[in-house]
mmCIF file of C-alpha atoms in Angstrom:
data_model
loop_
_atom_site.group_PDB
_atom_site.id
_atom_site.type_symbol
_atom_site.label_atom_id
_atom_site.label_comp_id
_atom_site.label_asym_id
_atom_site.label_seq_id
_atom_site.Cartn_x
_atom_site.Cartn_y
_atom_site.Cartn_z
ATOM 1 C CA MET A 1 -87.399 99.509 119.676
ATOM 2 C CA ASN A 2 -87.660 95.865 118.760
ATOM 3 C CA GLU A 3 -84.138 94.668 118.288
ATOM 4 C CA PRO A 4 -83.370 91.146 117.175
ATOM 5 C CA GLN A 5 -82.410 88.843 120.013
ATOM 6 C CA PRO A 6 -79.366 86.687 119.709
ATOM 7 C CA GLY A 7 -80.101 82.992 119.073
ATOM 8 C CA PRO A 8 -78.697 80.085 120.991
ATOM 9 C CA ASP A 9 -75.085 79.428 120.677
ATOM 10 C CA PRO A 10 -74.556 75.991 119.129
ATOM 11 C CA ALA A 11 -71.237 75.617 120.849
ATOM 12 C CA ALA A 12 -72.758 76.085 124.286
ATOM 13 C CA GLY A 13 -74.591 72.734 124.179
ATOM 14 C CA PRO A 14 -78.212 72.047 124.994
ATOM 15 C CA PRO A 15 -80.071 74.610 127.038
ATOM 16 C CA GLN A 16 -80.274 74.083 130.779
ATOM 17 C CA LEU A 17 -82.904 75.266 133.217
ATOM 18 C CA PRO A 18 -81.736 77.322 136.133
ATOM 19 C CA GLY A 19 -82.429 76.153 139.594
ATOM 20 C CA PRO A 20 -80.970 74.177 142.456
ATOM 21 C CA TYR A 21 -81.941 70.864 140.875
ATOM 22 C CA LEU A 22 -79.376 71.082 138.155
ATOM 23 C CA ALA A 23 -76.595 68.676 138.702
ATOM 24 C CA PRO A 24 -73.876 67.549 136.468
ATOM 25 C CA GLY A 25 -74.662 64.297 134.771
ATOM 26 C CA PRO A 26 -74.957 62.652 131.414
ATOM 27 C CA TYR A 27 -78.550 63.855 130.982
ATOM 28 C CA ALA A 28 -77.958 67.454 132.031
ATOM 29 C CA GLY A 29 -75.248 68.135 129.566
ATOM 30 C CA GLY A 30 -72.525 68.141 132.201
ATOM 31 C CA THR A 31 -70.030 65.635 133.309
ATOM 32 C CA ALA A 32 -70.929 62.070 134.344
ATOM 33 C CA TRP A 33 -71.646 61.226 137.963
ATOM 34 C CA PRO A 34 -68.840 59.519 139.749
ATOM 35 C CA ALA A 35 -69.417 55.795 140.170
ATOM 36 C CA GLY A 36 -70.179 54.967 143.759
ATOM 37 C CA PRO A 37 -69.564 51.696 145.595
ATOM 38 C CA PRO A 38 -71.599 48.659 144.365
ATOM 39 C CA GLN A 39 -74.906 48.284 146.175
ATOM 40 C CA PRO A 40 -75.981 44.810 147.410
ATOM 41 C CA GLN A 41 -78.995 43.336 145.644
ATOM 42 C CA PRO A 42 -81.740 41.486 147.575
ATOM 43 C CA PRO A 43 -81.675 37.749 147.069
ATOM 44 C CA PRO A 44 -84.376 36.289 144.800
ATOM 45 C CA HIS A 45 -87.392 34.713 146.429
ATOM 46 C CA PRO A 46 -86.965 30.921 146.708
ATOM 47 C CA ALA A 47 -90.367 30.289 145.151
ATOM 48 C CA ALA A 48 -89.803 32.621 142.218
ATOM 49 C CA ARG A 49 -89.175 30.957 138.886
ATOM 50 C CA PRO A 50 -87.392 32.776 136.048
ATOM 51 C CA GLN A 51 -89.511 33.192 132.946
ATOM 52 C CA TRP A 52 -88.151 33.524 129.444
ATOM 53 C CA PRO A 53 -86.824 35.778 128.074
ATOM 54 C CA TYR A 54 -86.253 37.584 131.370
ATOM 55 C CA ALA A 55 -84.391 35.486 133.919
ATOM 56 C CA GLY A 56 -83.786 38.037 136.623
ATOM 57 C CA PRO A 57 -84.119 37.477 140.344
ATOM 58 C CA TYR A 58 -87.784 38.606 140.369
ATOM 59 C CA ALA A 59 -89.017 36.547 137.472
ATOM 60 C CA GLY A 60 -91.889 34.188 138.033
ATOM 61 C CA PRO A 61 -95.384 34.327 139.493
ATOM 62 C CA TYR A 62 -96.204 35.882 142.797
ATOM 63 C CA PRO A 63 -95.099 33.391 145.494
ATOM 64 C CA GLY A 64 -98.011 34.106 147.764
ATOM 65 C CA PRO A 65 -100.357 31.822 149.700
ATOM 66 C CA TYR A 66 -102.904 31.762 146.839
ATOM 67 C CA PRO A 67 -101.358 29.639 144.087
ATOM 68 C CA GLY A 68 -104.434 29.464 141.865
ATOM 69 C CA PRO A 69 -107.642 31.270 141.079
ATOM 70 C CA TYR A 70 -110.372 31.285 143.662
ATOM 71 C CA PRO A 71 -112.622 28.228 143.165
ATOM 72 C CA TRP A 72 -115.994 29.767 142.529
ATOM 73 C CA GLY A 73 -119.120 27.826 143.483
ATOM 74 C CA PRO A 74 -120.181 25.774 146.478
ATOM 75 C CA PRO A 75 -117.658 23.408 148.104
ATOM 76 C CA PRO A 76 -117.770 19.746 146.991
ATOM 77 C CA ARG A 77 -120.258 17.601 148.869
ATOM 78 C CA ALA A 78 -118.987 14.781 151.028
ATOM 79 C CA ARG A 79 -119.720 11.232 149.899
ATOM 80 C CA TRP A 80 -122.671 9.494 151.501
ATOM 81 C CA ASP A 81 -121.081 6.055 151.366
ATOM 82 C CA VAL A 82 -117.809 5.826 153.243
ATOM 83 C CA PRO A 83 -115.396 3.088 152.096
ATOM 84 C CA PRO A 84 -113.652 0.881 154.640
ATOM 85 C CA PRO A 85 -110.101 1.727 155.648
ATOM 86 C CA PRO A 86 -107.238 -0.052 153.871
ATOM 87 C CA GLY A 87 -106.139 -3.410 155.241
ATOM 88 C CA THR A 88 -109.631 -4.476 156.345
ATOM 89 C CA ARG A 89 -110.661 -8.148 156.220
ATOM 90 C CA TYR A 90 -113.869 -9.149 154.432
ATOM 91 C CA ASP A 91 -115.907 -9.805 157.568
ATOM 92 C CA ARG A 92 -114.921 -6.364 158.939
ATOM 93 C CA LEU A 93 -115.845 -4.278 155.877
ATOM 94 C CA ALA A 94 -118.929 -2.851 157.626
ATOM 95 C CA ARG A 95 -116.653 -1.288 160.238
ATOM 96 C CA THR A 96 -116.236 1.993 158.344
ATOM 97 C CA PRO A 97 -115.640 5.449 159.875
ATOM 98 C CA SER A 98 -119.410 6.040 159.612
ATOM 99 C CA HIS A 99 -120.245 2.894 161.625
ATOM 100 C CA ARG A 100 -122.552 3.283 164.602
ATOM 101 C CA TRP A 101 -123.772 0.490 166.865
ATOM 102 C CA TRP A 102 -127.363 0.790 165.642
ATOM 103 C CA ARG A 103 -126.727 0.698 161.896
ATOM 104 C CA PRO A 104 -126.446 -3.134 161.393
ATOM 105 C CA ILE A 105 -129.491 -3.685 163.620
ATOM 106 C CA ALA A 106 -131.621 -1.124 161.811
ATOM 107 C CA GLY A 107 -130.530 -2.488 158.427
ATOM 108 C CA THR A 108 -131.413 -6.055 159.424
ATOM 109 C CA LEU A 109 -134.893 -5.063 160.593
ATOM 110 C CA ALA A 110 -135.446 -3.072 157.411
ATOM 111 C CA ILE A 111 -134.436 -6.044 155.244
ATOM 112 C CA ILE A 112 -136.829 -8.397 157.077
ATOM 113 C CA VAL A 113 -139.782 -5.979 156.944
ATOM 114 C CA ALA A 114 -139.172 -5.062 153.309
ATOM 115 C CA PHE A 115 -138.804 -8.707 152.255
ATOM 116 C CA LEU A 116 -142.067 -9.677 153.953
ATOM 117 C CA ALA A 117 -143.846 -6.754 152.319
ATOM 118 C CA LEU A 118 -142.456 -7.593 148.892
ATOM 119 C CA SER A 119 -143.372 -11.271 149.322
ATOM 120 C CA ILE A 120 -146.977 -10.333 150.089
ATOM 121 C CA ALA A 121 -147.039 -7.935 147.151
ATOM 122 C CA ALA A 122 -145.606 -10.637 144.884
ATOM 123 C CA GLY A 123 -148.339 -13.026 146.054
ATOM 124 C CA LEU A 124 -151.016 -10.463 145.185
ATOM 125 C CA VAL A 125 -149.456 -9.928 141.764
ATOM 126 C CA ALA A 126 -149.358 -13.704 141.255
ATOM 127 C CA PHE A 127 -153.046 -13.915 142.140
ATOM 128 C CA ILE A 128 -153.914 -11.205 139.611
ATOM 129 C CA VAL A 129 -151.789 -12.893 136.952
ATOM 130 C CA SER A 130 -153.549 -16.181 137.699
ATOM 131 C CA LEU A 131 -156.927 -14.558 137.170
ATOM 132 C CA VAL A 132 -155.859 -12.881 133.935
ATOM 133 C CA THR A 133 -153.987 -15.805 132.354
ATOM 134 C CA GLY A 134 -156.095 -18.622 133.760
ATOM 135 C CA VAL A 135 -153.119 -20.398 135.371
ATOM 136 C CA PRO A 136 -154.637 -22.190 138.385
ATOM 137 C CA MET A 137 -153.292 -21.673 141.895
ATOM 138 C CA VAL A 138 -153.252 -24.422 144.512
ATOM 139 C CA ARG A 139 -151.904 -22.611 147.626
ATOM 140 C CA SER A 140 -151.076 -25.774 149.506
ATOM 141 C CA GLY A 141 -147.859 -26.295 151.443
ATOM 142 C CA THR A 142 -144.981 -24.662 149.630
ATOM 143 C CA ARG A 143 -146.785 -24.724 146.295
ATOM 144 C CA LEU A 144 -148.585 -21.650 144.988
ATOM 145 C CA PHE A 145 -149.225 -22.483 141.319
ATOM 146 C CA ALA A 146 -150.511 -25.735 139.923
ATOM 147 C CA ASP A 147 -147.959 -25.621 137.102
ATOM 148 C CA PRO A 148 -144.680 -26.779 138.706
ATOM 149 C CA VAL A 149 -142.485 -24.770 136.322
ATOM 150 C CA VAL A 150 -144.407 -21.553 136.963
ATOM 151 C CA ASP A 151 -144.342 -22.259 140.688
ATOM 152 C CA LEU A 152 -140.581 -22.817 140.648
ATOM 153 C CA GLY A 153 -140.027 -19.579 138.746
ATOM 154 C CA PHE A 154 -142.201 -17.628 141.176
ATOM 155 C CA GLN A 155 -140.454 -18.951 144.284
ATOM 156 C CA LEU A 156 -136.984 -18.422 142.855
ATOM 157 C CA GLY A 157 -137.935 -14.879 141.871
ATOM 158 C CA VAL A 158 -139.215 -14.055 145.355
ATOM 159 C CA ILE A 159 -135.954 -15.226 146.944
ATOM 160 C CA ALA A 160 -134.001 -13.139 144.422
ATOM 161 C CA LEU A 161 -135.687 -10.016 145.829
ATOM 162 C CA LEU A 162 -133.286 -10.274 148.765
ATOM 163 C CA LEU A 163 -130.413 -9.147 146.530
ATOM 164 C CA PRO A 164 -131.440 -5.492 145.980
ATOM 165 C CA LEU A 165 -132.711 -5.246 149.554
ATOM 166 C CA VAL A 166 -129.378 -6.244 151.066
ATOM 167 C CA LEU A 167 -127.383 -4.003 148.732
ATOM 168 C CA GLY A 168 -129.711 -1.085 149.416
ATOM 169 C CA ALA A 169 -129.522 -1.568 153.189
ATOM 170 C CA ALA A 170 -125.722 -1.472 153.093
ATOM 171 C CA TRP A 171 -125.819 1.868 151.280
ATOM 172 C CA LEU A 172 -128.751 3.473 153.108
ATOM 173 C CA PHE A 173 -128.318 2.302 156.707
ATOM 174 C CA GLN A 174 -124.616 1.531 156.993
ATOM 175 C CA ARG A 175 -123.487 4.287 154.623
ATOM 176 C CA ARG A 176 -120.928 2.129 152.876
ATOM 177 C CA PRO A 177 -120.462 1.147 149.221
ATOM 178 C CA PRO A 178 -122.812 -1.720 148.293
ATOM 179 C CA GLY A 179 -119.867 -3.350 146.544
ATOM 180 C CA SER A 180 -118.270 -3.944 149.929
ATOM 181 C CA LEU A 181 -120.712 -6.849 150.293
ATOM 182 C CA SER A 182 -119.203 -8.418 147.182
ATOM 183 C CA SER A 183 -115.517 -8.390 148.064
ATOM 184 C CA VAL A 184 -112.638 -6.451 149.565
ATOM 185 C CA ALA A 185 -112.172 -4.901 146.114
ATOM 186 C CA LEU A 186 -115.616 -3.242 146.594
ATOM 187 C CA ARG A 187 -116.937 -5.020 143.515
ATOM 188 C CA LEU A 188 -117.574 -8.487 142.154
ATOM 189 C CA ARG A 189 -114.333 -9.846 140.699
ATOM 190 C CA TRP A 190 -115.702 -11.452 137.542
ATOM 191 C CA ARG A 191 -112.500 -13.162 136.418
ATOM 192 C CA TRP A 192 -112.126 -14.807 139.807
ATOM 193 C CA LEU A 193 -115.826 -15.740 139.763
ATOM 194 C CA GLY A 194 -115.385 -17.434 136.387
ATOM 195 C CA MET A 195 -112.491 -19.516 137.662
ATOM 196 C CA CYS A 196 -114.487 -20.489 140.759
ATOM 197 C CA LEU A 197 -117.352 -21.596 138.504
ATOM 198 C CA LEU A 198 -115.024 -23.970 136.668
ATOM 199 C CA VAL A 199 -113.783 -25.447 139.944
ATOM 200 C CA ALA A 200 -117.363 -25.707 141.206
ATOM 201 C CA LEU A 201 -118.463 -27.555 138.062
ATOM 202 C CA VAL A 202 -115.749 -30.184 138.552
ATOM 203 C CA ALA A 203 -116.523 -30.508 142.258
ATOM 204 C CA VAL A 204 -120.305 -30.814 141.774
ATOM 205 C CA VAL A 205 -120.033 -33.376 138.974
ATOM 206 C CA LEU A 206 -117.651 -35.519 141.043
ATOM 207 C CA GLY A 207 -119.861 -35.170 144.103
ATOM 208 C CA GLN A 208 -122.995 -36.125 142.170
ATOM 209 C CA ALA A 209 -121.258 -39.155 140.669
ATOM 210 C CA VAL A 210 -120.039 -40.358 144.073
ATOM 211 C CA GLU A 211 -123.486 -39.745 145.573
ATOM 212 C CA ALA A 212 -125.238 -41.720 142.812
ATOM 213 C CA VAL A 213 -122.846 -44.657 143.185
ATOM 214 C CA THR A 214 -123.190 -44.608 146.974
ATOM 215 C CA LEU A 215 -126.995 -44.494 146.853
ATOM 216 C CA MET A 216 -127.239 -47.291 144.302
ATOM 217 C CA SER A 217 -124.861 -49.450 146.315
ATOM 218 C CA ALA A 218 -127.123 -48.916 149.340
ATOM 219 C CA GLY A 219 -130.228 -49.818 147.328
ATOM 220 C CA VAL A 220 -131.587 -46.217 147.205
ATOM 221 C CA ASP A 221 -132.912 -44.818 143.930
ATOM 222 C CA PRO A 222 -130.814 -41.735 142.974
ATOM 223 C CA GLY A 223 -133.633 -40.462 140.723
ATOM 224 C CA LEU A 224 -131.640 -40.345 137.495
ATOM 225 C CA ARG A 225 -134.016 -40.674 134.526
ATOM 226 C CA TRP A 226 -134.931 -38.869 131.311
ATOM 227 C CA ALA A 227 -138.434 -37.503 130.701
ATOM 228 C CA GLY A 228 -137.847 -36.002 127.256
ATOM 229 C CA TRP A 229 -136.947 -32.644 125.806
ATOM 230 C CA GLU A 230 -140.493 -31.304 125.805
ATOM 231 C CA ARG A 231 -140.577 -31.444 129.601
ATOM 232 C CA PHE A 232 -136.941 -30.636 130.191
ATOM 233 C CA LEU A 233 -136.501 -27.476 128.083
ATOM 234 C CA PRO A 234 -139.103 -25.179 129.745
ATOM 235 C CA ALA A 235 -137.830 -26.119 133.183
ATOM 236 C CA ILE A 236 -134.134 -25.708 132.405
ATOM 237 C CA VAL A 237 -134.747 -22.272 130.860
ATOM 238 C CA VAL A 238 -136.384 -21.071 134.091
ATOM 239 C CA ILE A 239 -133.596 -22.663 136.126
ATOM 240 C CA LEU A 240 -130.782 -21.054 134.143
ATOM 241 C CA LEU A 241 -132.445 -17.624 134.218
ATOM 242 C CA LEU A 242 -133.406 -17.439 137.897
ATOM 243 C CA VAL A 243 -131.165 -19.773 139.897
ATOM 244 C CA PRO A 244 -128.074 -17.493 139.606
ATOM 245 C CA PHE A 245 -130.019 -14.590 141.129
ATOM 246 C CA GLN A 246 -131.636 -16.774 143.794
ATOM 247 C CA SER A 247 -128.302 -18.306 144.825
ATOM 248 C CA ALA A 248 -126.497 -14.964 144.782
ATOM 249 C CA ALA A 249 -129.250 -13.380 146.892
ATOM 250 C CA GLU A 250 -128.880 -16.053 149.564
ATOM 251 C CA GLU A 251 -125.106 -15.617 149.618
ATOM 252 C CA TYR A 252 -125.355 -11.845 149.942
ATOM 253 C CA ALA A 253 -127.847 -12.255 152.795
ATOM 254 C CA TYR A 254 -126.406 -15.167 154.802
ATOM 255 C CA ARG A 255 -122.719 -14.798 154.040
ATOM 256 C CA GLY A 256 -122.422 -11.113 153.166
ATOM 257 C CA TRP A 257 -124.847 -9.262 155.409
ATOM 258 C CA ILE A 258 -124.803 -11.524 158.467
ATOM 259 C CA ILE A 259 -121.047 -12.106 158.549
ATOM 260 C CA GLN A 260 -120.232 -8.437 158.022
ATOM 261 C CA GLY A 261 -122.970 -7.381 160.436
ATOM 262 C CA PHE A 262 -121.358 -9.371 163.244
ATOM 263 C CA GLY A 263 -117.934 -8.323 162.005
ATOM 264 C CA ALA A 264 -118.832 -4.712 162.776
ATOM 265 C CA TYR A 265 -118.709 -5.678 166.469
ATOM 266 C CA LEU A 266 -116.439 -8.765 166.681
ATOM 267 C CA ARG A 267 -112.895 -9.266 165.481
ATOM 268 C CA ASN A 268 -113.185 -13.058 165.312
ATOM 269 C CA PRO A 269 -115.138 -14.152 162.191
ATOM 270 C CA TRP A 270 -116.173 -17.591 163.472
ATOM 271 C CA PRO A 271 -119.219 -16.512 165.520
ATOM 272 C CA ALA A 272 -120.572 -14.748 162.440
ATOM 273 C CA ILE A 273 -119.879 -17.787 160.241
ATOM 274 C CA LEU A 274 -121.724 -20.032 162.718
ATOM 275 C CA VAL A 275 -124.733 -17.699 162.948
ATOM 276 C CA GLY A 276 -124.898 -17.334 159.157
ATOM 277 C CA ALA A 277 -124.761 -21.114 158.651
ATOM 278 C CA ALA A 278 -127.442 -21.670 161.313
ATOM 279 C CA ALA A 279 -129.747 -19.075 159.764
ATOM 280 C CA PHE A 280 -129.135 -20.599 156.336
ATOM 281 C CA ALA A 281 -130.067 -24.079 157.614
ATOM 282 C CA ALA A 282 -133.146 -22.752 159.420
ATOM 283 C CA SER A 283 -134.447 -21.125 156.239
ATOM 284 C CA HIS A 284 -134.586 -24.534 154.495
ATOM 285 C CA GLY A 285 -137.047 -27.322 155.108
ATOM 286 C CA TYR A 286 -134.583 -30.190 155.447
ATOM 287 C CA THR A 287 -134.767 -32.645 158.314
ATOM 288 C CA GLY A 288 -132.377 -35.224 159.752
ATOM 289 C CA TRP A 289 -129.158 -35.522 157.803
ATOM 290 C CA GLY A 290 -130.389 -32.795 155.473
ATOM 291 C CA ILE A 291 -129.855 -30.227 158.228
ATOM 292 C CA VAL A 292 -126.270 -31.435 158.606
ATOM 293 C CA TYR A 293 -125.696 -31.027 154.885
ATOM 294 C CA VAL A 294 -127.118 -27.480 154.690
ATOM 295 C CA PHE A 295 -125.294 -26.375 157.845
ATOM 296 C CA ALA A 296 -121.966 -27.747 156.584
ATOM 297 C CA PHE A 297 -122.563 -26.024 153.255
ATOM 298 C CA GLY A 298 -123.110 -22.714 155.051
ATOM 299 C CA MET A 299 -119.995 -23.160 157.175
ATOM 300 C CA LEU A 300 -117.827 -23.847 154.138
ATOM 301 C CA MET A 301 -119.240 -20.882 152.223
ATOM 302 C CA GLY A 302 -118.702 -18.514 155.147
ATOM 303 C CA TRP A 303 -115.136 -19.663 155.681
ATOM 304 C CA LEU A 304 -114.308 -19.325 151.984
ATOM 305 C CA ALA A 305 -115.823 -15.834 151.881
ATOM 306 C CA VAL A 306 -113.474 -14.654 154.640
ATOM 307 C CA ARG A 307 -110.517 -16.676 153.354
ATOM 308 C CA THR A 308 -110.742 -15.400 149.761
ATOM 309 C CA GLY A 309 -111.956 -11.904 150.584
ATOM 310 C CA GLY A 310 -115.295 -12.051 148.783
ATOM 311 C CA LEU A 311 -118.451 -13.890 147.777
ATOM 312 C CA GLU A 312 -117.217 -15.133 144.404
ATOM 313 C CA ALA A 313 -116.378 -18.656 145.597
ATOM 314 C CA PRO A 314 -119.621 -19.116 147.616
ATOM 315 C CA ILE A 315 -121.743 -17.815 144.745
ATOM 316 C CA ALA A 316 -119.996 -20.110 142.276
ATOM 317 C CA LEU A 317 -120.602 -23.291 144.267
ATOM 318 C CA HIS A 318 -124.143 -22.306 145.267
ATOM 319 C CA VAL A 319 -125.180 -21.536 141.694
ATOM 320 C CA THR A 320 -123.563 -24.645 140.247
ATOM 321 C CA ASN A 321 -124.958 -26.931 142.925
ATOM 322 C CA ASN A 322 -128.508 -25.592 142.533
ATOM 323 C CA VAL A 323 -128.454 -25.642 138.733
ATOM 324 C CA VAL A 324 -127.281 -29.273 138.697
ATOM 325 C CA ALA A 325 -129.720 -30.322 141.438
ATOM 326 C CA PHE A 326 -132.709 -28.647 139.781
ATOM 327 C CA GLY A 327 -131.496 -29.859 136.379
ATOM 328 C CA VAL A 328 -131.526 -33.488 137.535
ATOM 329 C CA VAL A 329 -135.113 -33.026 138.760
ATOM 330 C CA ALA A 330 -136.089 -31.312 135.495
ATOM 331 C CA ALA A 331 -134.578 -34.157 133.464
ATOM 332 C CA SER A 332 -136.662 -36.661 135.411
ATOM 333 C CA GLY A 333 -139.839 -34.676 134.693
ATOM 334 C CA ASP A 334 -140.797 -34.524 138.375
ATOM 335 C CA MET A 335 -140.764 -30.739 138.763
ATOM 336 C CA GLY A 336 -143.497 -30.922 141.373
ATOM 337 C CA SER A 337 -140.885 -32.017 143.921
ATOM 338 C CA ALA A 338 -138.243 -29.456 142.909
ATOM 339 C CA MET A 339 -138.828 -27.232 145.948
ATOM 340 C CA GLU A 340 -139.652 -30.027 148.357
ATOM 341 C CA GLN A 341 -137.100 -30.460 151.129
ATOM 342 C CA GLY A 342 -137.111 -33.125 153.783
ATOM 343 C CA GLU A 343 -135.134 -36.166 154.823
ATOM 344 C CA VAL A 344 -131.798 -36.820 153.147
ATOM 345 C CA PRO A 345 -130.178 -40.283 153.370
ATOM 346 C CA TRP A 346 -126.855 -40.257 155.118
ATOM 347 C CA GLU A 347 -125.243 -41.937 152.102
ATOM 348 C CA ALA A 348 -125.782 -38.701 150.198
ATOM 349 C CA LEU A 349 -123.432 -36.927 152.581
ATOM 350 C CA ILE A 350 -120.500 -38.892 151.149
ATOM 351 C CA GLY A 351 -120.960 -37.241 147.792
ATOM 352 C CA SER A 352 -121.388 -33.853 149.500
ATOM 353 C CA ALA A 353 -118.122 -34.356 151.398
ATOM 354 C CA VAL A 354 -116.307 -35.062 148.135
ATOM 355 C CA GLN A 355 -117.846 -31.963 146.595
ATOM 356 C CA PHE A 356 -116.848 -29.746 149.516
ATOM 357 C CA ALA A 357 -113.306 -31.107 149.681
ATOM 358 C CA VAL A 358 -112.616 -30.771 145.953
ATOM 359 C CA PHE A 359 -114.026 -27.262 145.779
ATOM 360 C CA GLY A 360 -112.417 -25.972 148.968
ATOM 361 C CA VAL A 361 -108.940 -27.296 148.206
ATOM 362 C CA GLY A 362 -109.105 -26.263 144.557
ATOM 363 C CA VAL A 363 -110.215 -22.710 145.357
ATOM 364 C CA LEU A 364 -107.518 -22.219 147.982
ATOM 365 C CA ILE A 365 -104.755 -23.487 145.687
ATOM 366 C CA ILE A 366 -105.798 -21.238 142.806
ATOM 367 C CA ALA A 367 -106.357 -18.257 145.117
ATOM 368 C CA ARG A 368 -102.791 -18.599 146.385
ATOM 369 C CA LYS A 369 -101.331 -18.921 142.885
ATOM 370 C CA TRP A 370 -103.329 -15.950 141.622
ATOM 371 C CA ALA A 371 -102.553 -13.896 144.743
ATOM 372 C CA ILE A 372 -106.224 -13.104 145.236
ATOM 373 C CA GLN A 373 -106.762 -9.934 147.248
ATOM 374 C CA THR A 374 -107.989 -10.661 150.770
ATOM 375 C CA LEU A 375 -107.705 -7.189 152.361
ATOM 376 C CA SER A 376 -109.131 -3.854 151.295
ATOM 377 C CA ARG A 377 -106.859 -1.242 149.739
#
């Protein structure tokens, strides 16, 4: 019948399962395995970094070829405007990796066509404004409005339209930063421009003083007179507001675009400086010694642009010279002759020579002391 079975013997140790897999060891209740010879461990991966608290040979992230998460989304788009390579001179800034032989030519044609179109559009707008406001138009010679101050403002504004056209052509046709027209720093260096303005003010005042003395000694009227505040203030406001943009536009066109356009093909900057000065003189209505003055002005501005690595010095002298010249005419009350250009007495060139010498030498000395950047970085 059912007899009670004997229980486990406590002295026999823990129960063990029968079978061939039983082996003596510390976990089978038997004796410990004999210690074998030490096994060599694989060296840690050189890219593995131990992480706290575990600092074993396999600590650290997976040293595979994918160090970070997969960048989801479309790849970044390449820049449209390509900067010039480092170490490039100012006249060669248009020679970027995206340069092609046709780009400066196409940009020049686009600037000319767009400027003519905008000039015609501005004339139509002026005609409509004349009808609405009742300001009479004369349309004779270089004059468009009967009011000399309004006429001066209109003509200065039309010339200033060159500025966005040139900057836009550099970006659209040449595929380079528009700031490369300003300087090798790809921007206008305002601190350097301010210093150049101070030098230009000294040079222009000295040149005007020498010119007045020279003209009076030769028996020529220098035109220095005072017409009163009521005639001076409206004119000087227009001059101060528009002359900086008009002068800067001419510098960006004749010194920036032309010099860099030729610099895309030629390593020597002097042919470009000569062509820019000739085009600058041809765009003015001076005759005789006046052509010599304008051409020399353009040569000096082109040389300084290359020498100082930007248009700050040319803009400074151009703005200061035009503001003082127009200001003298405004003070005399004869604004009708402000835009008239013709014969210039040769005695006036003495004052211009003093102005050019003082400004050129002063700018070069300060540029050397300030270590002004002359190559792109």
